[in-house]
mmCIF file of C-alpha atoms in Angstrom:
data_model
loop_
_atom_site.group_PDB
_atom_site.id
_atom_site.type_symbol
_atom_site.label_atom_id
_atom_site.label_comp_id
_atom_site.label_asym_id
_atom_site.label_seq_id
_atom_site.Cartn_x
_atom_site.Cartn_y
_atom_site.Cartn_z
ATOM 1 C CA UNK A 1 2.870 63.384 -10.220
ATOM 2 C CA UNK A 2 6.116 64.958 -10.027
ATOM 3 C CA UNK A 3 6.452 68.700 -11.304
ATOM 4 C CA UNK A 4 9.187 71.268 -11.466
ATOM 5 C CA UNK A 5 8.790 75.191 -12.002
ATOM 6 C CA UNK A 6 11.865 76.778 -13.106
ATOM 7 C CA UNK A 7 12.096 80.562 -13.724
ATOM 8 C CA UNK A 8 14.160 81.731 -16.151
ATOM 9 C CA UNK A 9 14.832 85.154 -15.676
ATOM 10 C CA UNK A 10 16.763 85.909 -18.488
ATOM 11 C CA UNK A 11 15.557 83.574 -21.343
ATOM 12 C CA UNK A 12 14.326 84.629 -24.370
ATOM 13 C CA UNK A 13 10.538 85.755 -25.506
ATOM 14 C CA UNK A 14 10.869 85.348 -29.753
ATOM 15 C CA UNK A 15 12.303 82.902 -31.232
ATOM 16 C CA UNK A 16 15.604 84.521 -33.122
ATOM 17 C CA UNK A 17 18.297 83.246 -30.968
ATOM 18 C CA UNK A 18 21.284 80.985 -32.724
ATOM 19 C CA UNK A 19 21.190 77.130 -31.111
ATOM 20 C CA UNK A 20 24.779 78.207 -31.832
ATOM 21 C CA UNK A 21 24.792 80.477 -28.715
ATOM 22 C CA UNK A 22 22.016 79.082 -26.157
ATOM 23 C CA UNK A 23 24.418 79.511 -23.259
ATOM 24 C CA UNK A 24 25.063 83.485 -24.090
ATOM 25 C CA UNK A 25 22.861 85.427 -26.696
ATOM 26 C CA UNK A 26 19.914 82.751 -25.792
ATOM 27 C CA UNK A 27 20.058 84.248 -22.300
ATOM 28 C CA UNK A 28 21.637 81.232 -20.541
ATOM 29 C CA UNK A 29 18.829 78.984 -21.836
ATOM 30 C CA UNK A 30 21.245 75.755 -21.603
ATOM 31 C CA UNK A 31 20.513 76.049 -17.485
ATOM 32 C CA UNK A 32 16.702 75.357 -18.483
ATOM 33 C CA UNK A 33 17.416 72.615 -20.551
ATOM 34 C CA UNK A 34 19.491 70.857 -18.118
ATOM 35 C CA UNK A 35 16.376 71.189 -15.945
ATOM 36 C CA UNK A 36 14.070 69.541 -18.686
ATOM 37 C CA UNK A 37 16.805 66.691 -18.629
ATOM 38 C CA UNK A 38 16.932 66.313 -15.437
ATOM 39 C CA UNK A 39 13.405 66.264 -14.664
ATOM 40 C CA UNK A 40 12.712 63.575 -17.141
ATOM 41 C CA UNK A 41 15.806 61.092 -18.311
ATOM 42 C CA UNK A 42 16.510 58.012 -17.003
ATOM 43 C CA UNK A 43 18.849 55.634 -18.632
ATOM 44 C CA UNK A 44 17.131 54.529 -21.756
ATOM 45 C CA UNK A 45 13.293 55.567 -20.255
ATOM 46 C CA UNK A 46 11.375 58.454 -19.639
ATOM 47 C CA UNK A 47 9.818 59.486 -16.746
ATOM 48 C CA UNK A 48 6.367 59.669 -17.503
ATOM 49 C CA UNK A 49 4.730 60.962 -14.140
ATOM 50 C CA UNK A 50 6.598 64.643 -14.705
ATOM 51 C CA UNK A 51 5.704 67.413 -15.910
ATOM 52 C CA UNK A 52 8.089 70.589 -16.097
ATOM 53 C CA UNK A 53 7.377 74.157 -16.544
ATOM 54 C CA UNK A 54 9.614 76.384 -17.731
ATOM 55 C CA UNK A 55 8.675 80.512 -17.471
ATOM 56 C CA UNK A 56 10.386 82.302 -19.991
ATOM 57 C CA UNK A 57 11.368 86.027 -18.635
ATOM 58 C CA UNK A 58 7.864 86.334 -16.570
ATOM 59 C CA UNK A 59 5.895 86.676 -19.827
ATOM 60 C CA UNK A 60 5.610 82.940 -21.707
ATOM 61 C CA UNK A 61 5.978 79.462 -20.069
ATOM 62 C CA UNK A 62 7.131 76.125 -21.831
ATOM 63 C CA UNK A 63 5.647 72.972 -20.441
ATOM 64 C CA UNK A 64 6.867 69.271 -20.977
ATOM 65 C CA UNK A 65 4.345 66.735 -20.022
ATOM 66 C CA UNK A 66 6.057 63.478 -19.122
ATOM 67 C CA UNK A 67 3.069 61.296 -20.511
ATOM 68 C CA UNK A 68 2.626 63.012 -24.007
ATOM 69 C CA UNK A 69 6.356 63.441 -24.309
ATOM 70 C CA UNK A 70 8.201 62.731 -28.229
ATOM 71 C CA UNK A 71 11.032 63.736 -29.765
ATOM 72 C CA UNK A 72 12.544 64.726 -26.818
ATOM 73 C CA UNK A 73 16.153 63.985 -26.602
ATOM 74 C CA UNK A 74 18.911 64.466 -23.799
ATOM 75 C CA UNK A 75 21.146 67.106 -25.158
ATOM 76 C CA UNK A 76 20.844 70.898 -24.774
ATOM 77 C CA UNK A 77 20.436 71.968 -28.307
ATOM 78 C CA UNK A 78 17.478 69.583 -29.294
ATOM 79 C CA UNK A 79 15.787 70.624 -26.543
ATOM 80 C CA UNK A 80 16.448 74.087 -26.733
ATOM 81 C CA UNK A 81 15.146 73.519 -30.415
ATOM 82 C CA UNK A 82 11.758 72.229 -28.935
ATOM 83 C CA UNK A 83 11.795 75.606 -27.014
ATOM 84 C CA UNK A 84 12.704 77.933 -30.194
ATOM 85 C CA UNK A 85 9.705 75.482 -31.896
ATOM 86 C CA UNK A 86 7.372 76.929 -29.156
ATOM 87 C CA UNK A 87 7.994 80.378 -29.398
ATOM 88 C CA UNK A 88 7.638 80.618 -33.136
ATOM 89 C CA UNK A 89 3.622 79.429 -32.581
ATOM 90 C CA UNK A 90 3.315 82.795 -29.572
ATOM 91 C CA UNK A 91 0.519 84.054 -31.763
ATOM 92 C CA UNK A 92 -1.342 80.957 -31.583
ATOM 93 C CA UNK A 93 -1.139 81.263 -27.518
ATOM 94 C CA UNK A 94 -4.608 83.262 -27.178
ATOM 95 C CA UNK A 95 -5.077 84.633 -23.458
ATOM 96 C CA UNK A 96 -4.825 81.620 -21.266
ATOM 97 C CA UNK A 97 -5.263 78.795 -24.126
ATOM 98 C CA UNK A 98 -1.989 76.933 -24.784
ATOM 99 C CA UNK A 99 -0.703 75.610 -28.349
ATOM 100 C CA UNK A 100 0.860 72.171 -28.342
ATOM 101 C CA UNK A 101 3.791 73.323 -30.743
ATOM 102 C CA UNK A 102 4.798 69.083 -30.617
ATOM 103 C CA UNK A 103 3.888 66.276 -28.761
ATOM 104 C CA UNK A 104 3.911 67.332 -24.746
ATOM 105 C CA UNK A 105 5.235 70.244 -25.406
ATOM 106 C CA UNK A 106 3.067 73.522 -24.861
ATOM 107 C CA UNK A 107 3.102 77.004 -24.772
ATOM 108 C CA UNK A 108 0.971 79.094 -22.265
ATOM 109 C CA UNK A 109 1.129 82.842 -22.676
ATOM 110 C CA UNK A 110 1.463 83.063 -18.813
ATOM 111 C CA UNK A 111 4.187 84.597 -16.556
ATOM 112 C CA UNK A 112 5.468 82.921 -12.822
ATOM 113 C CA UNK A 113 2.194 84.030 -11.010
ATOM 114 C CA UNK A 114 -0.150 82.395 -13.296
ATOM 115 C CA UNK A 115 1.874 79.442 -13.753
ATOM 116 C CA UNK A 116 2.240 79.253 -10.184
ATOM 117 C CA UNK A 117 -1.990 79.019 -9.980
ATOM 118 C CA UNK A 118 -2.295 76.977 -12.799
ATOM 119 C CA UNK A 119 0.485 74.109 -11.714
ATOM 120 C CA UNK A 120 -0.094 74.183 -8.417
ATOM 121 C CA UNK A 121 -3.694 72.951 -7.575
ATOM 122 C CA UNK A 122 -3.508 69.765 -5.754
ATOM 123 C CA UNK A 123 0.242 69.714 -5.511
ATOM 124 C CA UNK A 124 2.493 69.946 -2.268
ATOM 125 C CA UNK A 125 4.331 72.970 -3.094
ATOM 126 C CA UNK A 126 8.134 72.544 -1.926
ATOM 127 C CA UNK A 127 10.153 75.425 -2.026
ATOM 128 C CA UNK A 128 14.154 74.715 -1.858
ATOM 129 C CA UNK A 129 15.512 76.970 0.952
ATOM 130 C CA UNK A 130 18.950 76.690 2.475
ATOM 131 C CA UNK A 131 17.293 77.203 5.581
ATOM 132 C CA UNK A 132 14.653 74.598 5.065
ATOM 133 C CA UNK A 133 14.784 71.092 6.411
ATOM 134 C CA UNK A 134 17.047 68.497 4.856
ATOM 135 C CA UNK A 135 16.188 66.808 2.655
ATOM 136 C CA UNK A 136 16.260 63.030 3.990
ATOM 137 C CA UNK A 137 14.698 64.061 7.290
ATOM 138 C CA UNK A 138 11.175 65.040 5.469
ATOM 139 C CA UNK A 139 8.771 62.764 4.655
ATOM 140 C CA UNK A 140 8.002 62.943 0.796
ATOM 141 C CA UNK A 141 5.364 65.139 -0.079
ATOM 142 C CA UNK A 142 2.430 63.549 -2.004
ATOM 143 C CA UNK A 143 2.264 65.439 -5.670
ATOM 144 C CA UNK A 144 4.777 67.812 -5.112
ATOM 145 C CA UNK A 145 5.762 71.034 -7.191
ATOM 146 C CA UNK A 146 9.165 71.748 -6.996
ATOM 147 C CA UNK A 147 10.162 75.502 -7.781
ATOM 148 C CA UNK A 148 13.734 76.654 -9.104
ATOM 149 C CA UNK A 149 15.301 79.575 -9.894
ATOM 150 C CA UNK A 150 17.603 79.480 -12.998
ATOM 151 C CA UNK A 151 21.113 80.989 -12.564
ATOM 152 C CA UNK A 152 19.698 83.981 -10.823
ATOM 153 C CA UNK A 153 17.977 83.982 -7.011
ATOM 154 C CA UNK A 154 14.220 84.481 -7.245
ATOM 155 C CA UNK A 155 13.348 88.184 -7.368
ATOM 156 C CA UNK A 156 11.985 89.635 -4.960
ATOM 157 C CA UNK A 157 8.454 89.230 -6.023
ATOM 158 C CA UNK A 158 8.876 85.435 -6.511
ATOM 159 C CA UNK A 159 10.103 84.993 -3.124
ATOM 160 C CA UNK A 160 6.853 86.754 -1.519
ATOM 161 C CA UNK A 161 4.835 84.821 -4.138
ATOM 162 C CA UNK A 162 6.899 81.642 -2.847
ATOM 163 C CA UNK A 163 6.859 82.298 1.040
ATOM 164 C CA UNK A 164 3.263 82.899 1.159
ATOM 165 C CA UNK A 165 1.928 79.602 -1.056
ATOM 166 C CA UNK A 166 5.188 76.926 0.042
ATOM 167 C CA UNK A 167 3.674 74.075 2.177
ATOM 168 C CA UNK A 168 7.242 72.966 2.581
ATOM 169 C CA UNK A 169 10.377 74.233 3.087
ATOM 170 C CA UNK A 170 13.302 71.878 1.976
ATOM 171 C CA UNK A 171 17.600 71.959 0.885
ATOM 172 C CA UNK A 172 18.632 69.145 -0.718
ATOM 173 C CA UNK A 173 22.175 69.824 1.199
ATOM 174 C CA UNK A 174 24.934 71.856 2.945
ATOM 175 C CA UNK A 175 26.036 73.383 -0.565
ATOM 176 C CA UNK A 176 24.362 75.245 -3.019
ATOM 177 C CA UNK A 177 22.961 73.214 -6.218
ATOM 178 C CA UNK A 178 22.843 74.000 -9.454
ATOM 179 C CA UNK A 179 18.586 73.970 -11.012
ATOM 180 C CA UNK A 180 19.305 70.920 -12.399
ATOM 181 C CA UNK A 181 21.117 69.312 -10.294
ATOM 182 C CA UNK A 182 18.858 69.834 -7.229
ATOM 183 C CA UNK A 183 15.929 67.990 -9.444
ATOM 184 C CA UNK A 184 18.107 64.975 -10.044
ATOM 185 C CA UNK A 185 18.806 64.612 -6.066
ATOM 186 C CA UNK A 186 14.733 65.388 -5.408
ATOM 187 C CA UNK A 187 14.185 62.704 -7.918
ATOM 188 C CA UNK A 188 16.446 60.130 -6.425
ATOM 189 C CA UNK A 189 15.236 61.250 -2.831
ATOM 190 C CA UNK A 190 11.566 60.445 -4.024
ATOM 191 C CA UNK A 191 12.986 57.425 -5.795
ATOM 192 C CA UNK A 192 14.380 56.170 -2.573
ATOM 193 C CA UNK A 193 10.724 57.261 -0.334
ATOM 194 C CA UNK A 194 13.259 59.269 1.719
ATOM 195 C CA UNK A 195 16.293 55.652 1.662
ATOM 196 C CA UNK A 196 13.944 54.146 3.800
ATOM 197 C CA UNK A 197 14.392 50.984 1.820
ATOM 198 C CA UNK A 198 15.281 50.134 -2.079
ATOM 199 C CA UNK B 1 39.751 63.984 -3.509
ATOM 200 C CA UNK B 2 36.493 62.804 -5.643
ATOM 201 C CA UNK B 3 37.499 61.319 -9.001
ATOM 202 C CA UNK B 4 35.126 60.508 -12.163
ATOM 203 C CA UNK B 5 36.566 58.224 -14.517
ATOM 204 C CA UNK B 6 33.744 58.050 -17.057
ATOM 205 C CA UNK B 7 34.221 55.477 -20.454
ATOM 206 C CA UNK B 8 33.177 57.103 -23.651
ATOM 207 C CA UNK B 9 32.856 54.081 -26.102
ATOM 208 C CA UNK B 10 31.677 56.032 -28.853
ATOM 209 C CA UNK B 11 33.730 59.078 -28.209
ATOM 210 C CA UNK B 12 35.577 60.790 -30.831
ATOM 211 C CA UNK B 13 39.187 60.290 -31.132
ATOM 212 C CA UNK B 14 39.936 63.293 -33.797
ATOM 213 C CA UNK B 15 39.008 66.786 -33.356
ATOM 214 C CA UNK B 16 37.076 66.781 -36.949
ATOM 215 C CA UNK B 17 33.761 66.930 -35.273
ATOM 216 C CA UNK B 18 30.937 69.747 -35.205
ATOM 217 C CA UNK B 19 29.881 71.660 -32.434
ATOM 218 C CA UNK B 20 26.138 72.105 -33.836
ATOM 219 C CA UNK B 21 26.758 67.909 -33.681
ATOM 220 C CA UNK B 22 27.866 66.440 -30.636
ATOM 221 C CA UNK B 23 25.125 64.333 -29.716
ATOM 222 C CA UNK B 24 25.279 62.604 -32.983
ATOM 223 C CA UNK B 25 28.138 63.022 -35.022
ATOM 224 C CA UNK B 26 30.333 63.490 -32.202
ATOM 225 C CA UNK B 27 29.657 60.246 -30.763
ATOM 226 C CA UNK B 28 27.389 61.241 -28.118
ATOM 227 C CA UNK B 29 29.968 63.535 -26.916
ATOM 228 C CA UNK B 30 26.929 65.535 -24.617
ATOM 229 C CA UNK B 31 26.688 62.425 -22.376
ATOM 230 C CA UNK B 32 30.596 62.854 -21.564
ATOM 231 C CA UNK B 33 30.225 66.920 -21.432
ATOM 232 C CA UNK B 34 27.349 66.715 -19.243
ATOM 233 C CA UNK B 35 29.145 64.333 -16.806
ATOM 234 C CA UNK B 36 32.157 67.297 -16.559
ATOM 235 C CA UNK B 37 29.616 69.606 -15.546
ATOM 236 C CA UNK B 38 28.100 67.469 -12.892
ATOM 237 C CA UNK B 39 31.022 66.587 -11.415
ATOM 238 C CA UNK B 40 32.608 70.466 -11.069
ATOM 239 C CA UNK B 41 29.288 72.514 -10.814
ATOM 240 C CA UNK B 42 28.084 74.251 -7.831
ATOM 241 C CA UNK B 43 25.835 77.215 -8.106
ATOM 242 C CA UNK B 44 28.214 80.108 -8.434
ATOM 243 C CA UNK B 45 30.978 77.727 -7.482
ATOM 244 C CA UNK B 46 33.316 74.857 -8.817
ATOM 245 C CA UNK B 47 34.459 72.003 -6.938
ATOM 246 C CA UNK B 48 38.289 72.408 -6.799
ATOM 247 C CA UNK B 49 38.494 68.641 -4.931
ATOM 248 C CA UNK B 50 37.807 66.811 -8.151
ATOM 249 C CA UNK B 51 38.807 64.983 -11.317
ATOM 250 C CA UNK B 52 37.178 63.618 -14.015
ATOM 251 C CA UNK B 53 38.907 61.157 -16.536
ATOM 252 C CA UNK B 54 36.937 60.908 -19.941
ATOM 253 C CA UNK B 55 38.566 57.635 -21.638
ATOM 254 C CA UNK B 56 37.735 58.259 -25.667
ATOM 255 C CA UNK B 57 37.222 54.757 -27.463
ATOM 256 C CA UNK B 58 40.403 53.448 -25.178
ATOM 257 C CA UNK B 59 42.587 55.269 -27.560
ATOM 258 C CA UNK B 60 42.887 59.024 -25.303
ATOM 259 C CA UNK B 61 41.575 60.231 -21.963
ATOM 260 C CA UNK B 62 41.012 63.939 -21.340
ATOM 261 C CA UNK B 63 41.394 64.634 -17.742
ATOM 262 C CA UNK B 64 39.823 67.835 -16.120
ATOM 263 C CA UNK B 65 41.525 68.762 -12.109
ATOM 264 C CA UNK B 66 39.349 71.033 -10.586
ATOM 265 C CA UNK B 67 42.509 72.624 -8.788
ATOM 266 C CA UNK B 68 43.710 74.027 -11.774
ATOM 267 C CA UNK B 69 40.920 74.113 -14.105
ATOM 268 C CA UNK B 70 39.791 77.676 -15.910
ATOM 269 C CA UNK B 71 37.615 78.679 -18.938
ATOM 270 C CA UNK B 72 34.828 76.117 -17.900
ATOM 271 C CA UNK B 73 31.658 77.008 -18.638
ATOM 272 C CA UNK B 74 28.579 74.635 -17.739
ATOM 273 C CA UNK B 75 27.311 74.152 -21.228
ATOM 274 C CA UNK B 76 27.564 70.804 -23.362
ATOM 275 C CA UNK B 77 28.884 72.508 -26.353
ATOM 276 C CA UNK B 78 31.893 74.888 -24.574
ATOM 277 C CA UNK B 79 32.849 71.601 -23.073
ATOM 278 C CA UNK B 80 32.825 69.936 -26.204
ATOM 279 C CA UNK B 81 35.205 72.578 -27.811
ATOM 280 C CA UNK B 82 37.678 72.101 -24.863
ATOM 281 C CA UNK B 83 37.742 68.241 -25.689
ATOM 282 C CA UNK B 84 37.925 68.971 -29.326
ATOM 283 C CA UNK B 85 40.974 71.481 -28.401
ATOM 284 C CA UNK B 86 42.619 68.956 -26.788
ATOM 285 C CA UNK B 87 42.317 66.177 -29.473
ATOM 286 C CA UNK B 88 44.161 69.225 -31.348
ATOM 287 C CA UNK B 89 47.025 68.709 -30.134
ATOM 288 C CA UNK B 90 47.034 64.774 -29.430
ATOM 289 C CA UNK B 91 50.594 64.344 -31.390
ATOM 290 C CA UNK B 92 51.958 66.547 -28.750
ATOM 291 C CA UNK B 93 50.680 63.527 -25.984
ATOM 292 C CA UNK B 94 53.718 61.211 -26.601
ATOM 293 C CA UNK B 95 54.113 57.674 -24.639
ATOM 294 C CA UNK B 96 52.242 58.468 -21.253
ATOM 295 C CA UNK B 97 53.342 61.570 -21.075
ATOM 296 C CA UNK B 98 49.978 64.098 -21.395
ATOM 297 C CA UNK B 99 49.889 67.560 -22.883
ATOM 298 C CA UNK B 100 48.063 70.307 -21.481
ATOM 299 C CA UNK B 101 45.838 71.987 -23.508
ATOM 300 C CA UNK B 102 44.075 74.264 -21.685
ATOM 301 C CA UNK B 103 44.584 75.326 -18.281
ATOM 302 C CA UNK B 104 43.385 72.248 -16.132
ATOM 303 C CA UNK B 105 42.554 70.067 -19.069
ATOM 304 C CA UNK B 106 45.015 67.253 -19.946
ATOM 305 C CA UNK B 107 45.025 64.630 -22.852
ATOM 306 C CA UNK B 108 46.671 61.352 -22.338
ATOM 307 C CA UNK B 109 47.308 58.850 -24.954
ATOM 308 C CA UNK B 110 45.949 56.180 -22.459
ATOM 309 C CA UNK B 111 42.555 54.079 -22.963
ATOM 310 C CA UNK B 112 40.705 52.540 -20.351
ATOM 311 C CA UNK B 113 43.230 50.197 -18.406
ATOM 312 C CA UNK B 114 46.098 52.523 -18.272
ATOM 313 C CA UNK B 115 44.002 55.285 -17.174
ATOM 314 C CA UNK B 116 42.228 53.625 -14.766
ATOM 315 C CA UNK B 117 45.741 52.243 -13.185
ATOM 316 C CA UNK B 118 46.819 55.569 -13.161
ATOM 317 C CA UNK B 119 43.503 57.101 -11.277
ATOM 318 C CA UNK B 120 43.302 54.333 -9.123
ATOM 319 C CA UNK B 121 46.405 54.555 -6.819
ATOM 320 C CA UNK B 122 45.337 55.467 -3.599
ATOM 321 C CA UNK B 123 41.930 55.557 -4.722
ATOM 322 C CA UNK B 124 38.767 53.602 -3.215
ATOM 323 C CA UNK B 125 37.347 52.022 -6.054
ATOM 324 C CA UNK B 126 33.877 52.174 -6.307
ATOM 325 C CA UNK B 127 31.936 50.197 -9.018
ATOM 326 C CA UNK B 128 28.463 51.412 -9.495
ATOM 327 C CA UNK B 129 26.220 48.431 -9.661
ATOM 328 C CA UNK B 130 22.475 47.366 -9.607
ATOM 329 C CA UNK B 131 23.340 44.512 -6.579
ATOM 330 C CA UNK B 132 25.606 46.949 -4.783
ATOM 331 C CA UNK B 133 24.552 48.534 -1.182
ATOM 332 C CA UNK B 134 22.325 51.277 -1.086
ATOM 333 C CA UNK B 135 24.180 54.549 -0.824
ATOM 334 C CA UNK B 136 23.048 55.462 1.994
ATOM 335 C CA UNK B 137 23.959 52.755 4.088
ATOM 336 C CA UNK B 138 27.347 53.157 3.012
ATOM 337 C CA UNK B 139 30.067 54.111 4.190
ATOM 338 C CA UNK B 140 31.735 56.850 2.524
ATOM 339 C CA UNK B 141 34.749 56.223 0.945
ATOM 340 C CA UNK B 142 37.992 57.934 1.684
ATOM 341 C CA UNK B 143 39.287 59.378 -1.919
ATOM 342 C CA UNK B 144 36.624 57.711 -4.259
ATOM 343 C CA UNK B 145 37.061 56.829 -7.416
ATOM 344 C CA UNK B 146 33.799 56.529 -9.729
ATOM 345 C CA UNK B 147 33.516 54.240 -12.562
ATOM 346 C CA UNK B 148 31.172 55.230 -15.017
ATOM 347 C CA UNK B 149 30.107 54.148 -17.981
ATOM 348 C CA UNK B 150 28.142 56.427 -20.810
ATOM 349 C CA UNK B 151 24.820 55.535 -22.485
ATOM 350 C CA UNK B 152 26.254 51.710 -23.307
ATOM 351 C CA UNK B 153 26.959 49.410 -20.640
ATOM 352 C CA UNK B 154 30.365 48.244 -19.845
ATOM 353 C CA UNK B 155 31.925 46.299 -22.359
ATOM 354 C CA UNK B 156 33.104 42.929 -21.102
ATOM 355 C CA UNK B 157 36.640 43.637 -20.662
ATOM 356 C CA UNK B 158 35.955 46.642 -19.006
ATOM 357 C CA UNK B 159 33.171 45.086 -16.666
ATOM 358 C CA UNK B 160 36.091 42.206 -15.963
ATOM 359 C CA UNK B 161 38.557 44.649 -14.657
ATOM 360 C CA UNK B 162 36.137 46.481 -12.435
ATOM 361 C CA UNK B 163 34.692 42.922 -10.739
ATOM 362 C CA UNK B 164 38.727 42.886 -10.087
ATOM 363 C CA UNK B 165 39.460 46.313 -8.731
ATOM 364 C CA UNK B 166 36.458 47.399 -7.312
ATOM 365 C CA UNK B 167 37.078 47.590 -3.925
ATOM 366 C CA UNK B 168 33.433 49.285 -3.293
ATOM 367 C CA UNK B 169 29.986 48.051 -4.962
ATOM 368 C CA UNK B 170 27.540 50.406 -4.559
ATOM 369 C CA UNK B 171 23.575 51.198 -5.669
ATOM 370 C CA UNK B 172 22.485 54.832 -6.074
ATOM 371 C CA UNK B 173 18.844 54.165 -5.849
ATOM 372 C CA UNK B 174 16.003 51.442 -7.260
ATOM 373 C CA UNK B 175 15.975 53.085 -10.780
ATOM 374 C CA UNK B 176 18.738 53.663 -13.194
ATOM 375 C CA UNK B 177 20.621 56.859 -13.843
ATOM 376 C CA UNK B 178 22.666 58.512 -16.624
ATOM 377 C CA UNK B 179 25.851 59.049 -16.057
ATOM 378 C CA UNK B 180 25.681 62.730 -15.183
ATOM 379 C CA UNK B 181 22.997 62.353 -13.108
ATOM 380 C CA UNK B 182 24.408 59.576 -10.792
ATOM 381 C CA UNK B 183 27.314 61.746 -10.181
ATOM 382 C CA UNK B 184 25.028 64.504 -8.781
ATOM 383 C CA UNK B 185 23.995 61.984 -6.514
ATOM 384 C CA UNK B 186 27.178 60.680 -5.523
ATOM 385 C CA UNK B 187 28.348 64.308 -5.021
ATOM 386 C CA UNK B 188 25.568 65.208 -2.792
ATOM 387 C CA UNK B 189 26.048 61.462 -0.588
ATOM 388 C CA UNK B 190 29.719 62.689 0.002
ATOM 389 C CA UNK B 191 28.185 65.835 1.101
ATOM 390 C CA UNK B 192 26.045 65.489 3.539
ATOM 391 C CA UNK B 193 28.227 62.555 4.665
ATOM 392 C CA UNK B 194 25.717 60.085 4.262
ATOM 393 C CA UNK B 195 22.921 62.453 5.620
ATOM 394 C CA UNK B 196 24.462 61.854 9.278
ATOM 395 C CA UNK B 197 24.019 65.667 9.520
ATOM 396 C CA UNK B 198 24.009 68.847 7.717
#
């Protein structure tokens, strides 16, 4: 299985943000839903084998599972309606027990540490770096975890959190990536097994 | 320079579209917006060395230049409302003479043919196809010139003038991409040169 952590630093907690405004009063949530596109579109399928998690401001995360996935569509708004969907069932989110606020989707009342523990038993964690190795020179990590930073770097926190648990250190390329786009090139890399042959 | 020339069969052709709408109403207007951002994103950056050509239902073609290009914002819907502003003005876009509607953003009264023969010059043409060589063994092309299609494949005519004037057939992996998504991975090819070295 494929996943992807993203943090979202500045996305929202409660669900009274406009779909009108996800890209300013919504705390720039359109960068996570990229991500959630990303991770799981291809043209006219799903990938089932993904599962994303999205931390919302270090206090709730959202996560997509790949094989329970419905209604999921590749537009920001939808999806940032699936997210908005979420956070209006918080109270049902009772210490560490999700809700499933519609198919695949979840809500865990858990910030990036716990996440981190929960999502990353069993799974190669690869943490992007821009001084890690490239990309098509690594061999492809069995299960791996993929963790982003939304529009923001990782605080500083993260980055301890991430130097001390990465078992790889990866950049997808000489310039800097956008969240989303860096899942779409570690998707086609893993696609590819590394271009060895296709 | 990198050019996009993306076909947008269901694109709208008036500017009497919602916002709150664009992936249904509008025509599936996201797929085209999130192909913009793909091809001009980098984090914290934009990619001045690029154009994208949107052709809407062969009647008009918004073109972005990344040289000149300001008020672009990475989400689907502020994208929208730039193509929407330029379909504002379309009876200002007289023969094949375009109108500029926004700084960087251009509409032409010119559907897929003319556009394309206007992109082309000096171009290498390269058609994105499921028997074309991998990416990666390819050699990258001096000033290339994407043809894209949106969520429909090409439509015969279309397809007909590609086999013509392609002078490139590539593959960008075993599985098939959106639109937006194949352009991050053409970016990052061109980037790392093939992943010769970075």
């Amino acid at each position: 299985m494929r996943q992807f952590l993203v943090v979202g630093h500045d996305a929202p907690t409660a669900p009274d943000f406009s779909l009108d405004d996800i890209a300013g009063g919504a705390g720039r949530l359109d960068v996570l839903c990229r991500c959630v596109n990303s991770a799981f579109f291809l043209s006219h399928d799903l990938r089932e084998d993904v599962q994303v998690h999205l931390v919302l401001a270090d206090e709730y995360t959202v996560s997509f599972d790949g094989a329970a996935l419905r209604r999921l569509n590749p537009d920001e708004r939808s999806t940032a309606a699936l997210i908005r969907g979420a956070l209006e069932e918080k109270q049902e989110a009772i210490g560490h027990q999700p809700v499933e606020t519609s198919p695949g989707v979840s809500l865990y009342r858990m910030g990036v540490e716990a996440t981190f523990d929960r999502v990353a038993r069993d799974a190669t964690v690869v943490q992007l770096h821009e001084n890690g190795e490239p990309l098509v020179d690594a061999e492809p990590p069995e299960d791996p975890l993929f963790v982003l930073s939304d529009h923001h770097d990782f605080a500083d926190g993260e980055a301890d959190l991430l130097d001390g648990k990465a078992d790889r250190r990866v950049r997808v390329g000489p310039k800097r990536l956008h969240a989303d786009h860096t899942i779409t090139v570690a998707h086609n890399y893993l696609d590819t097994d590394g271009y060895r042959e296709y």
